[in-house]
Coordinates of C-alpha atoms in Angstrom, one line a residue:
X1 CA 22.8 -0.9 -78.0
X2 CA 20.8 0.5 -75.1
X3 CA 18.0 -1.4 -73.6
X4 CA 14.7 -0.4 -71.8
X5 CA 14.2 -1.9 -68.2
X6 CA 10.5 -0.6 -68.4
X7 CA 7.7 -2.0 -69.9
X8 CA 5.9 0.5 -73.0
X9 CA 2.9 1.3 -70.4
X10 CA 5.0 2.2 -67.8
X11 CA 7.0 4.9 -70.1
X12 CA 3.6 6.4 -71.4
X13 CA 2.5 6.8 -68.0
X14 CA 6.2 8.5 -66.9
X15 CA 6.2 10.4 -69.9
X16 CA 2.4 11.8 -69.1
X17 CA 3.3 12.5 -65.2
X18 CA 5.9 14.9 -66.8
X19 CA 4.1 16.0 -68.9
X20 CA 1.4 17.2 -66.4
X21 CA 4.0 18.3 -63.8
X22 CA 5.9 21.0 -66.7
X23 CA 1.8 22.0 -67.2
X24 CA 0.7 22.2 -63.9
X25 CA 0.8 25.7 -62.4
X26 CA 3.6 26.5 -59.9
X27 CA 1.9 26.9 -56.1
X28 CA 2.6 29.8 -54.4
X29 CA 2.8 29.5 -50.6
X30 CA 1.3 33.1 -50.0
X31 CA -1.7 35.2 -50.5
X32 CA -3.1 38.5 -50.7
X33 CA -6.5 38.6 -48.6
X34 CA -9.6 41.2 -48.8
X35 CA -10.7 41.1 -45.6
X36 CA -14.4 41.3 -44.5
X37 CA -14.0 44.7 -42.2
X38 CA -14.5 48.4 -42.7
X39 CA -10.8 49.9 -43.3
X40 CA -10.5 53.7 -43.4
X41 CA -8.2 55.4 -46.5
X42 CA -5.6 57.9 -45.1
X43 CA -3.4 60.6 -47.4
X44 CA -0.1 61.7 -47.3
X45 CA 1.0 63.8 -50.4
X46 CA 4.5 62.7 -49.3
X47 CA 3.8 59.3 -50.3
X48 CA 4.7 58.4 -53.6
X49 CA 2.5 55.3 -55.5
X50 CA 4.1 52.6 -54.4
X51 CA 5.6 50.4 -57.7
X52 CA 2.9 48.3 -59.2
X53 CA 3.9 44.7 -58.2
X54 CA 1.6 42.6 -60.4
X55 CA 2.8 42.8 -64.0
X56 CA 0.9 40.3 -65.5
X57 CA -2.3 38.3 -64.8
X58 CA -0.4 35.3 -63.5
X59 CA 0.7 37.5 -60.8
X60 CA -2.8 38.3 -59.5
X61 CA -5.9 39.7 -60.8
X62 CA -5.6 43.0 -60.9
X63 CA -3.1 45.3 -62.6
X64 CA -3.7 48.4 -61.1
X65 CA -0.7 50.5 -61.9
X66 CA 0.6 52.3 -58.4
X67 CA -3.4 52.3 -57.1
X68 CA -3.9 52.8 -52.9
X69 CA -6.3 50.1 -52.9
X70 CA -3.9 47.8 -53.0
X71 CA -2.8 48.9 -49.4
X72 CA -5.8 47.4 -48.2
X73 CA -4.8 44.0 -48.8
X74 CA -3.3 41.7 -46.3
X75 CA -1.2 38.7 -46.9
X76 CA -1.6 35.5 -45.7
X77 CA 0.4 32.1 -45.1
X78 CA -1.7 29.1 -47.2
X79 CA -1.1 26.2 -45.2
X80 CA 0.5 22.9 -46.9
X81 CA -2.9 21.1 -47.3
X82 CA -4.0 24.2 -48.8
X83 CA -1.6 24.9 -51.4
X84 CA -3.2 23.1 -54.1
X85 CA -7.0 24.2 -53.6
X86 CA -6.8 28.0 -52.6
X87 CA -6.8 30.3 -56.2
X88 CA -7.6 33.4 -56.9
X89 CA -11.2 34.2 -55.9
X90 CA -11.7 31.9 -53.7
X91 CA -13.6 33.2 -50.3
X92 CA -11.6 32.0 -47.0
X93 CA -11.6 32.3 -43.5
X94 CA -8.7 34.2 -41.6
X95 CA -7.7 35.0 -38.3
X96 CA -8.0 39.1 -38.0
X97 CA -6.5 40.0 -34.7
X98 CA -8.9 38.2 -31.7
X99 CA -11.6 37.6 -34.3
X100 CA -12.0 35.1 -37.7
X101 CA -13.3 37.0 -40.8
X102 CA -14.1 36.0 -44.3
X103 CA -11.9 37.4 -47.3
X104 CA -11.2 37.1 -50.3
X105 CA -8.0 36.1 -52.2
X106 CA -7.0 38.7 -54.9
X107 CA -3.8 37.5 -55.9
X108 CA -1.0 34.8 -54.8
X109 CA 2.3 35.3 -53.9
X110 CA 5.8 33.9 -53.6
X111 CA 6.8 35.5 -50.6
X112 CA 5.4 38.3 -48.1
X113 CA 6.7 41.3 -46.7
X114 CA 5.2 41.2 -42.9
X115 CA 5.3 37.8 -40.6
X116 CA 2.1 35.8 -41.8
X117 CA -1.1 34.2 -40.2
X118 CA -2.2 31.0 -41.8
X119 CA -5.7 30.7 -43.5
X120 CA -7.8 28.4 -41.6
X121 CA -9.9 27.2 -44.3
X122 CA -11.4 27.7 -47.5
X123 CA -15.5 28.9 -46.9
X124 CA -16.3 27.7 -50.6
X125 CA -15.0 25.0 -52.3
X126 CA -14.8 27.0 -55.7
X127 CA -13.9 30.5 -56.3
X128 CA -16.6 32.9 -56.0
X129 CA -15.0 35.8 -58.5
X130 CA -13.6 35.6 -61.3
X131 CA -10.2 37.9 -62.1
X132 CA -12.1 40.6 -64.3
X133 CA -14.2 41.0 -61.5
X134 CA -11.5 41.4 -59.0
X135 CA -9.5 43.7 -61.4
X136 CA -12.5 46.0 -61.9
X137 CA -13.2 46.0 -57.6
X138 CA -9.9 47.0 -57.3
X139 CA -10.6 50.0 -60.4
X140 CA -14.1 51.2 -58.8
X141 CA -11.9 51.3 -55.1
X142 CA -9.0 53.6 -56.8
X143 CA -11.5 55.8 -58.5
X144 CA -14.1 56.5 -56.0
X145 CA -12.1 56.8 -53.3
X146 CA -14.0 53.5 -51.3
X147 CA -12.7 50.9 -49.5
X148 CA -12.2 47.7 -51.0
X149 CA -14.0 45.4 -49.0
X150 CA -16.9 47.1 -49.7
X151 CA -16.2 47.3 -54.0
X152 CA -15.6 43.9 -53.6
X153 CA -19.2 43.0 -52.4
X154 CA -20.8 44.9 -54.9
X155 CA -19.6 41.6 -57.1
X156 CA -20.7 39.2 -54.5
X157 CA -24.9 37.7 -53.9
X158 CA -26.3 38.9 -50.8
X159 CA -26.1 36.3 -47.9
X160 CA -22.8 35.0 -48.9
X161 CA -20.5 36.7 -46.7
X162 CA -20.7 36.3 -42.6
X163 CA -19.3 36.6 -39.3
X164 CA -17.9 33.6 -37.3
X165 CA -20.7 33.1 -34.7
X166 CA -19.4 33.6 -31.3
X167 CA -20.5 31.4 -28.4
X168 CA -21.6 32.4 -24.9
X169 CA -18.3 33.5 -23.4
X170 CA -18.9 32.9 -19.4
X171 CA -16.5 34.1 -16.5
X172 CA -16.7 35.3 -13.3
X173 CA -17.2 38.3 -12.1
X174 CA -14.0 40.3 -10.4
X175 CA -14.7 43.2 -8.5
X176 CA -12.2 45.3 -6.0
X177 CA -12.7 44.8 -2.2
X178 CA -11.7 47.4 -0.2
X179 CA -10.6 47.7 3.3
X180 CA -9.3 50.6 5.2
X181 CA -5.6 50.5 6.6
X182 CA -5.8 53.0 9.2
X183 CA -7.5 53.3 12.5
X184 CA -11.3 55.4 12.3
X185 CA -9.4 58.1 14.7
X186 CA -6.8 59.1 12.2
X187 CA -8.8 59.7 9.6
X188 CA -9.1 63.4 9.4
X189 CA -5.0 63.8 11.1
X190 CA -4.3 61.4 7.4
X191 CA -6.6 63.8 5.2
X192 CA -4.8 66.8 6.6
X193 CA -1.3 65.6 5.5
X194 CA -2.6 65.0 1.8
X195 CA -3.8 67.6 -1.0
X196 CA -2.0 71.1 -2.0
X197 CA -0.8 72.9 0.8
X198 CA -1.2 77.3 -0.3
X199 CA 0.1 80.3 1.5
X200 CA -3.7 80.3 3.3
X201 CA -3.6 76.7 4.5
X202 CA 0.0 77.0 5.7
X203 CA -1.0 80.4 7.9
X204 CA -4.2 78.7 9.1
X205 CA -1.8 75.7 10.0
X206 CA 0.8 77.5 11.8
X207 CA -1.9 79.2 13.9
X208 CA -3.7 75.6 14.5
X209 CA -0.1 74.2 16.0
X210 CA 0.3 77.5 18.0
X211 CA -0.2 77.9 21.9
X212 CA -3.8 79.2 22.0
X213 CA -4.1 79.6 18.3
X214 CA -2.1 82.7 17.7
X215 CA 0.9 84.2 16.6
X216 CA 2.8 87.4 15.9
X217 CA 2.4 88.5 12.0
X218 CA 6.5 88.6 12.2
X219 CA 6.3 84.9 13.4
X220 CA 3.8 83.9 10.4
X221 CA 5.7 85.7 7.6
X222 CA 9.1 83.8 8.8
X223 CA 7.4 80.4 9.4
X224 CA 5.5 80.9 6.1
X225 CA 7.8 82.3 3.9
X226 CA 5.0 85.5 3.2
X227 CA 6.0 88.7 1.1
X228 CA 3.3 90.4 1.8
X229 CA -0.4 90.6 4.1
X230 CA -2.0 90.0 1.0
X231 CA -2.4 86.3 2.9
X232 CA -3.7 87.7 6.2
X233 CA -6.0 90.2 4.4
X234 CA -7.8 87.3 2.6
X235 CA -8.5 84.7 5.8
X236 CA -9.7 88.0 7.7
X237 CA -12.2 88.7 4.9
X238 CA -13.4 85.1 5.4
X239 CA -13.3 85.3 9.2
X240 CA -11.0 82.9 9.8
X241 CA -8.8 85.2 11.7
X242 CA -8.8 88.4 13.7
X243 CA -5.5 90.7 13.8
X244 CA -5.3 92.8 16.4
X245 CA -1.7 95.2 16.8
X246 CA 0.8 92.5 16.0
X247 CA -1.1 89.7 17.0
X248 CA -2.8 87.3 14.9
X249 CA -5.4 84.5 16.0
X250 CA -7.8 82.0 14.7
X251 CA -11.5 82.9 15.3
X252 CA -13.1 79.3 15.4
X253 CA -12.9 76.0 17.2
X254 CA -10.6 73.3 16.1
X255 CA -12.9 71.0 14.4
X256 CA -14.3 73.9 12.2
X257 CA -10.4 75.1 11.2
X258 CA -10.0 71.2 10.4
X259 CA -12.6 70.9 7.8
X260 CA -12.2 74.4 6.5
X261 CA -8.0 73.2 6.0
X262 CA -9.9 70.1 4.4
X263 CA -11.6 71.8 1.5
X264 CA -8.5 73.7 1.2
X265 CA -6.2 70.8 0.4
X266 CA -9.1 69.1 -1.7
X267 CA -9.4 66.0 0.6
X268 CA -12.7 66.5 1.9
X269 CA -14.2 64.5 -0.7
X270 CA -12.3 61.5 1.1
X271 CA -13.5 62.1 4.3
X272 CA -17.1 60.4 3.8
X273 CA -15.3 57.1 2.1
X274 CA -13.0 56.5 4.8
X275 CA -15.8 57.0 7.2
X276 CA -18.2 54.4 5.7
X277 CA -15.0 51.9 5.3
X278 CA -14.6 52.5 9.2
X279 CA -18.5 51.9 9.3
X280 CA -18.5 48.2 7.9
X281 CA -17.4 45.4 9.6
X282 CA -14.6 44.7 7.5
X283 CA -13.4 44.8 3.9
X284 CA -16.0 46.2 1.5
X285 CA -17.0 45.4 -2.4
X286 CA -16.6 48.3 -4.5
X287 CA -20.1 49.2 -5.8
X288 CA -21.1 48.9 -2.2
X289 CA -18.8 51.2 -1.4
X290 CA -19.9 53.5 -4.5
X291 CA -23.6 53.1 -2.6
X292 CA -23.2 54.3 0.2
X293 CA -20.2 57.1 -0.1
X294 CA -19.9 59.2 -3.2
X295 CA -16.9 57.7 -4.2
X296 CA -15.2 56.9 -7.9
X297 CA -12.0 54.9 -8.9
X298 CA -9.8 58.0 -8.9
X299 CA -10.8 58.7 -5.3
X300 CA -10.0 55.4 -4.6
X301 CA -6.7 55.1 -6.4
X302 CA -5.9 58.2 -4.4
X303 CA -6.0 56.8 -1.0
X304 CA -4.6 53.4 -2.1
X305 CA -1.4 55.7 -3.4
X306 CA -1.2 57.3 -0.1
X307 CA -1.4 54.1 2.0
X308 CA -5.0 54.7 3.4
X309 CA -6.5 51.7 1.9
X310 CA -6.1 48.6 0.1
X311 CA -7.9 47.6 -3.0
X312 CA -7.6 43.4 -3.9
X313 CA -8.9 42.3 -6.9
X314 CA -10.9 39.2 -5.7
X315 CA -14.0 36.4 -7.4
X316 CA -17.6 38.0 -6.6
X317 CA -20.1 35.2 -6.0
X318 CA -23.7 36.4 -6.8
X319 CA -26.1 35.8 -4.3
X320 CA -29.5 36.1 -5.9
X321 CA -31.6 36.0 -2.8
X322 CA -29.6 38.6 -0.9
X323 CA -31.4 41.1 0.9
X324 CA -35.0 39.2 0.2
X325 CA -36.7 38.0 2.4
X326 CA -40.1 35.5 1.9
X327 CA -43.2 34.7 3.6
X328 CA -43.3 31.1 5.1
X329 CA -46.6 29.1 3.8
X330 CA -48.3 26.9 5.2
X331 CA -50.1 23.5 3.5
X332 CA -54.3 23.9 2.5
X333 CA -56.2 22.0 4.9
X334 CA -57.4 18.6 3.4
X335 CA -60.6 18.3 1.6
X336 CA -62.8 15.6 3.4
X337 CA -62.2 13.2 0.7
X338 CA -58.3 13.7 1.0
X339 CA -58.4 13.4 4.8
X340 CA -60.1 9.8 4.2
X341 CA -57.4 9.0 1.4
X342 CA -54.4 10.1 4.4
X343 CA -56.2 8.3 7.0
X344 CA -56.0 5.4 4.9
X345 CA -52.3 5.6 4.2
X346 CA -50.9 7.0 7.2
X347 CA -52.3 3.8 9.2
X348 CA -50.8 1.3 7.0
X349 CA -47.2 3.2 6.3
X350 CA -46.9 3.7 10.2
X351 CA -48.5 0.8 11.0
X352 CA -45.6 -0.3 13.4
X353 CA -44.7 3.4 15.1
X354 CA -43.7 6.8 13.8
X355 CA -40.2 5.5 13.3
X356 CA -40.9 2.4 11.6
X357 CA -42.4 3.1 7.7
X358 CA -44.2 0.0 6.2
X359 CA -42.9 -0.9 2.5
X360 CA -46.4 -0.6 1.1
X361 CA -47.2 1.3 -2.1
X362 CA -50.4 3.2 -3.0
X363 CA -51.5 3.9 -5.9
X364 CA -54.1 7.3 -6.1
X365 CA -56.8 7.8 -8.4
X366 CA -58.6 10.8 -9.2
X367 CA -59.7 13.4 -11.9
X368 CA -57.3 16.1 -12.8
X369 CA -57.3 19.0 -10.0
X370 CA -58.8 16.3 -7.6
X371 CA -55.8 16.8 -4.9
X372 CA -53.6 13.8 -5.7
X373 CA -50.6 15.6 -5.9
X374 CA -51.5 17.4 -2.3
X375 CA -51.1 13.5 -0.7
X376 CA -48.4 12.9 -3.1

């Protein structure tokens, strides 16, 4: 005959734990999240409705069949402490890319299809909707055509939902210094070699680099590669060059032909920053740069390509008196009543020399705005 080890108690109490255990609802370690933020609908009439996953109300609130709002939804990992508090309806906090949102959970699943963020923690300790609530959100998003986060506050009280407060975020301030790698003299010989080089800029070249700034046409079509005096014909209308016979010569001095071969090739826009880097002392902050030259960052990231300058990233310290500069004061003469009150305390704390200070304390009376703190 079998026999019980166990008291009676001790059964009803085993019996009941199972009892509650083959009642209690299984936990699912996943959940579908509304999240508090504006999300824009797209259509594609390639795309087929997607199957309708939740078959029954156990499944999740809403049994939309094949609906988009659905795709609006984003699943969730519910951490181990979690598992047992977090049901449908209940309002959350999430981790949405850098920032933490509030959402809502809409359904609860046994396994996700993306990688999964935790919930951080629940913001209510009940749930805030109830399932025919979240079911009829979930209708009103399908039919109109909104987003769901928004359907979804029409169920909720004003002043519920709200953003994570953000607190002062403080760091310093970075700024490119810039310094100039060549010397001041070969500025405009650097400019010259940068920039587009046409048919026009290579005759006015060739002529430059000539003995006395000229050269046979024959000589200019070979050096230049020229099919025609279509070339010549447009730096004579500019009176850049004469032609006279077979000859061919530039018409102005060489500083003149430098700057006009500038403009040319584009790079006379450089000219001025490189000059006011060769100005300063040494390396220069960016935005004074930007003062004092018409410059921009894709000037600057032109010349740093071309090996003209260097750009380092480096910690600006603000100096908030820089460039101020303030009056020295002077004390108010004593009143006769505070020269007696001095008198009184200079011979007794330099009783012994100017060096020597007496330990003696004082103690001043007087009516507010009588000039204590003046001897203080």
């Amino acid at each position: 005959m079998p026999c019980s080890t166990g008291s009676p108690a001790s059964s009803a109490s085993a019996a009941a734990a199972a009892d509650g255990a083959l009642r209690r609802p299984t936990m699912k370690p996943y959940a579908q999240v509304v999240v508090n933020v504006p999300i824009r609908r797209t259509f594609a009439r390639t795309n087929e409705p997607p199957p309708n996953p939740f078959e029954d109300e156990s499944a999740g609130a809403h049994t939309l069949g094949g609906g988009a709002a659905q795709f609006q939804t984003f699943h969730y990992a519910i951490p181990t402490a979690l598992l047992d508090q977090v049901q449908v309806g209940h309002l959350v906090w999430v981790p949405f890319g850098r920032q933490e949102l509030q959402g809502l959970v809409v359904s609860l699943d046994e396994s996700s299809p993306v990688p999964t963020k935790p919930i951080k923690r629940t913001a209510r300790p009940q749930p805030v909707l109830t399932p025919a609530q979240i079911e009829l959100a979930f209708w009103l998003a399908d039919y109109y055509v909104a987003p769901l986060s928004e359907t979804i506050k029409l169920f909720l009280p004003p002043g519920l939902l709200y953003k994570a407060e953000r607190g002062p975020s403080v760091r310093a301030k970075r700024e490119d210094q810039i310094e100039l790698c060549i010397p001041a003299a070969e500025i405009r010989s650097r400019l010259l070699q940068l920039g587009r080089a046409n048919k026009q800029v290579q005759v006015v070249e060739a002529l430059l680099a000539a003995p006395g700034h000229a050269l046979s046409a024959d000589d200019l079509r070979r050096q230049c590669d020229l099919r025609s005096d279509s070339t010549f014909d447009t730096l004579q209308k500019a009176e850049l060059i004469e032609r006279e016979d077979d000859q061919i010569r530039l018409l102005h001095e060489t500083n003149d032909i430098e700057a006009y071969l500038l403009t040319a090739r584009g790079t006379a826009k450089y000219e001025p920053i490189l000059h006011a880097l060769a100005a300063a002392d040494g390396p220069m902050w960016k935005s004074d740069l930007y003062a004092q030259a018409d410059a921009d960052l894709s000037a600057l990231r032109t010349l740093h390509k071309a090996g003209l300058i260097e750009m380092t990233e480096l910690v600006r310290y603000r100096d908030p008196l820089a460039g101020r500069t303030y009056r020295r004061t002077s004390s108010p003469p004593l009143t006769d009543q505070q020269e007696r009150v001095w008198g009184r305390i200079d011979g007794e704390l330099f009783s012994g020399g100017e060096d020597t200070i007496a330990p003696t304390r004082f103690l001043l009376h007087g009516a507010t705005g009588s000039g204590k703190t003046e001897i203080y």
